[in-house]
Amino acid sequence: MLFTITMRGHQAADLSFLLHKHPARVQVFGLKFGKVHVFYPEVSETRCTAAMLLEVDPVALVRRHGRGSGGTLGAYVNDRPYVASSFLSVAISQVFGTALAGHCKDLPDRVAEAIPFEVNIAVLPCRGGETVLRRLFEPLGYQVEVTPHALDDQFPQWGTSPYFTVTLKATCSLQALLSHLYVLVPVLDDDKHYYVGEDEVEKLLRRGERWLPTHPERDLITERYLKYQRSLVREALAQLQEDAVGTDATAERYAAAEEALEVPVRLNELRLEAVLEALKQCGARRVLDLGCGEGKLLIMLMKDAHFEKLVGVDVSAQALERAARRLHLDRYPKRRERVSLLHGALTYRDDRLHGFDAAVLVEVIEHLDAPRLRALERVVFAYTRPGCVIVTTPNREYNVRFESLPAGNFRHPDHRFEWERSEFRTWAEDVAAQFDYTVRFVPIGEADEALGPPTQMAVFEQLHD
Ligand code: SAH
């Protein structure tokens, strides 16, 4: 069974670092079910392909499991050596395990970067056919190309087989790509070569953490992955449902509602203009957009030659994929030297964020509950420590002016809080004092005399010793 991953674009040969496999060598790994060969049929500056060849040994498998004693030929003669199946998932986790976990010592910057990838799977068995294949991959942002295969070319009347040759294209992180394949290949095959028990629930939740909770085919994926074992499926779905609240798909819907609310006061534009102005005043040329979402601010800053380096960070892989598309990073590879996207959580220290003049948090802090906000403060102000930090957040006092917003509601259901002006001021002054920054406040949008402006902004500047 042959499976290839092609990385396209800027410094494509980095793929070998990301996979931790030398591009000039053919390597062989002995796994329980047979051998896995890894090699690179193509390495250039703009395209690099890593191939994984699985040599599944069905006879050894039968011997190991003591099966086949009943004399069934099917245990010896089957499709397993020729198709992508749960053996591929095992190979990915054992041979590309570091990349699957999202680590890369040599290129920590690129491991979470959204990059254009292309995957080829020589033969993928798809129960439910092409429709199910598309329903599983397309919502994750993949372009899917398939070649179906007849059951037997000699006997067209036998109809089609469940086997497809598949090409998948997407701009995402390598970790996301591997985690999608790890889960979805056995789901399409609708089979597993090993016993499915409690630890499969944990594996599914871990590998699907960033995308499964909001996947429209979440139930089908979970049922098939857990081999229809009712109690395991119930347990997994309950957890996934919990995780879905406040994440991507719902977040997207809510973000649209929040935007609609604020459109009449042109708040989005005014916010971005105010941030641009503040960045220029600070003299910042290298800017971090923390919680960049779909990249609205990055798109605006990118058009201004004043900014030398722009990096967007977000915890949502789907938001980053949309940002990469909107910034057209694959169409204009040179742009990637100036603008890049990183997958990451702002509540954990991250060395990739060092060396910037300014960090911007536009409408982000209100999405974090109190302990996580404390963690973000330490990461941004103590660890990353850029010269300037710009934070915007809604002014709750102004909410009564939004007629369609029921009294007492927040502008966005995922907001953990919305602060009055005095609350924001207290928070910002505490942070400034604690981490040795100065802070000034700038109103955004037309202010109501009594209620203040719709949005509030704090501009922190580092106090030099
Ligand atoms: N700044 C963008 C998006 C604001 S919505 C804009 O103004 O359009 C808040 C964003 O913060 C979302 O994209 C969400 O995924 C991200 N986010 C929330 N908590 C985060 C965390 N702990 N780490 C990284 N990103 C986070």
PDB file of N, CA and C and ligand atoms in Angstrom, residues 289 291-293 296 314-316 319 344-347 362-364 367-368 372, ligand 1:
ATOM      1  N   ASP A 289      -0.309  39.036  15.849  1.00  0.00           N
ATOM      2  CA  ASP A 289      -1.753  39.183  16.009  1.00  0.00           C
ATOM      3  C   ASP A 289      -2.228  37.945  16.778  1.00  0.00           C
ATOM      4  N   GLY A 291      -4.664  35.547  18.601  1.00  0.00           N
ATOM      5  CA  GLY A 291      -6.105  35.281  18.444  1.00  0.00           C
ATOM      6  C   GLY A 291      -6.558  35.962  17.164  1.00  0.00           C
ATOM      7  N   CYS A 292      -5.840  35.681  16.080  1.00  0.00           N
ATOM      8  CA  CYS A 292      -6.037  36.427  14.822  1.00  0.00           C
ATOM      9  C   CYS A 292      -7.327  36.045  14.114  1.00  0.00           C
ATOM     10  N   GLY A 293      -7.954  34.923  14.524  1.00  0.00           N
ATOM     11  CA  GLY A 293      -9.194  34.504  13.867  1.00  0.00           C
ATOM     12  C   GLY A 293      -8.976  34.339  12.377  1.00  0.00           C
ATOM     13  N   LYS A 296      -8.551  39.228   9.742  1.00  0.00           N
ATOM     14  CA  LYS A 296      -8.980  40.548   9.249  1.00  0.00           C
ATOM     15  C   LYS A 296      -7.896  41.609   9.440  1.00  0.00           C
ATOM     16  N   ASP A 314      -3.534  31.461  16.413  1.00  0.00           N
ATOM     17  CA  ASP A 314      -4.882  31.151  16.900  1.00  0.00           C
ATOM     18  C   ASP A 314      -4.933  29.689  17.312  1.00  0.00           C
ATOM     19  N   VAL A 315      -5.851  29.400  18.209  1.00  0.00           N
ATOM     20  CA  VAL A 315      -5.997  28.022  18.685  1.00  0.00           C
ATOM     21  C   VAL A 315      -6.907  27.241  17.740  1.00  0.00           C
ATOM     22  N   SER A 316      -7.669  27.957  16.932  1.00  0.00           N
ATOM     23  CA  SER A 316      -8.613  27.269  16.045  1.00  0.00           C
ATOM     24  C   SER A 316      -7.981  27.003  14.682  1.00  0.00           C
ATOM     25  N   ALA A 319     -10.127  28.395  11.838  1.00  0.00           N
ATOM     26  CA  ALA A 319      -9.995  29.837  11.623  1.00  0.00           C
ATOM     27  C   ALA A 319      -8.708  30.114  10.846  1.00  0.00           C
ATOM     28  N   GLY A 344      -1.575  27.741  17.839  1.00  0.00           N
ATOM     29  CA  GLY A 344      -1.074  27.681  19.207  1.00  0.00           C
ATOM     30  C   GLY A 344      -2.065  28.284  20.185  1.00  0.00           C
ATOM     31  N   ALA A 345      -1.864  27.946  21.458  1.00  0.00           N
ATOM     32  CA  ALA A 345      -2.722  28.487  22.509  1.00  0.00           C
ATOM     33  C   ALA A 345      -1.960  29.584  23.235  1.00  0.00           C
ATOM     34  N   LEU A 346      -2.644  30.682  23.497  1.00  0.00           N
ATOM     35  CA  LEU A 346      -1.983  31.843  24.102  1.00  0.00           C
ATOM     36  C   LEU A 346      -1.769  31.673  25.596  1.00  0.00           C
ATOM     37  N   THR A 347      -2.238  30.560  26.126  1.00  0.00           N
ATOM     38  CA  THR A 347      -2.100  30.337  27.556  1.00  0.00           C
ATOM     39  C   THR A 347      -0.848  29.512  27.868  1.00  0.00           C
ATOM     40  N   VAL A 362      -7.099  41.549  19.603  1.00  0.00           N
ATOM     41  CA  VAL A 362      -8.340  42.239  19.223  1.00  0.00           C
ATOM     42  C   VAL A 362      -9.519  41.331  19.559  1.00  0.00           C
ATOM     43  N   GLU A 363     -10.299  41.743  20.539  1.00  0.00           N
ATOM     44  CA  GLU A 363     -11.505  41.013  20.942  1.00  0.00           C
ATOM     45  C   GLU A 363     -11.188  39.556  21.276  1.00  0.00           C
ATOM     46  N   VAL A 364     -10.149  39.354  22.074  1.00  0.00           N
ATOM     47  CA  VAL A 364      -9.745  37.999  22.436  1.00  0.00           C
ATOM     48  C   VAL A 364      -9.913  37.739  23.939  1.00  0.00           C
ATOM     49  N   HIS A 367     -12.811  36.024  25.663  1.00  0.00           N
ATOM     50  CA  HIS A 367     -13.110  34.610  25.383  1.00  0.00           C
ATOM     51  C   HIS A 367     -12.443  33.682  26.405  1.00  0.00           C
ATOM     52  N   LEU A 368     -11.690  34.252  27.350  1.00  0.00           N
ATOM     53  CA  LEU A 368     -10.969  33.399  28.313  1.00  0.00           C
ATOM     54  C   LEU A 368     -11.539  33.553  29.718  1.00  0.00           C
ATOM     55  N   ARG A 372      -7.528  31.230  32.876  1.00  0.00           N
ATOM     56  CA  ARG A 372      -6.806  31.229  31.598  1.00  0.00           C
ATOM     57  C   ARG A 372      -6.361  32.645  31.216  1.00  0.00           C
TER      58      ARG A 372
HETATM   59  N1  SAH B   1      -8.929  38.973  16.508  1.00  0.00           N
HETATM   60  C1  SAH B   1      -9.928  38.405  15.618  1.00  0.00           C
HETATM   61  C2  SAH B   1     -10.735  37.274  16.236  1.00  0.00           C
HETATM   62  C3  SAH B   1     -11.462  37.565  17.522  1.00  0.00           C
HETATM   63  S1  SAH B   1     -12.436  36.196  18.090  1.00  0.00           S
HETATM   64  C4  SAH B   1     -10.841  39.487  15.113  1.00  0.00           C
HETATM   65  O1  SAH B   1     -10.865  40.568  15.671  1.00  0.00           O
HETATM   66  O2  SAH B   1     -11.531  39.237  14.138  1.00  0.00           O
HETATM   67  C5  SAH B   1     -11.352  35.455  19.285  1.00  0.00           C
HETATM   68  C6  SAH B   1     -10.302  34.562  18.674  1.00  0.00           C
HETATM   69  O3  SAH B   1      -9.428  34.171  19.711  1.00  0.00           O
HETATM   70  C7  SAH B   1     -10.857  33.286  18.052  1.00  0.00           C
HETATM   71  O4  SAH B   1     -10.360  33.135  16.759  1.00  0.00           O
HETATM   72  C8  SAH B   1     -10.366  32.198  18.996  1.00  0.00           C
HETATM   73  O5  SAH B   1     -10.114  30.967  18.325  1.00  0.00           O
HETATM   74  C9  SAH B   1      -9.110  32.807  19.559  1.00  0.00           C
HETATM   75  N2  SAH B   1      -8.753  32.281  20.872  1.00  0.00           N
HETATM   76  C10 SAH B   1      -9.534  32.176  21.966  1.00  0.00           C
HETATM   77  N3  SAH B   1      -8.841  31.657  22.996  1.00  0.00           N
HETATM   78  C11 SAH B   1      -7.587  31.425  22.543  1.00  0.00           C
HETATM   79  C12 SAH B   1      -6.400  30.890  23.123  1.00  0.00           C
HETATM   80  N4  SAH B   1      -6.377  30.494  24.394  1.00  0.00           N
HETATM   81  N5  SAH B   1      -5.306  30.783  22.357  1.00  0.00           N
HETATM   82  C13 SAH B   1      -5.314  31.194  21.062  1.00  0.00           C
HETATM   83  N6  SAH B   1      -6.400  31.703  20.467  1.00  0.00           N
HETATM   84  C14 SAH B   1      -7.524  31.831  21.190  1.00  0.00           C
END
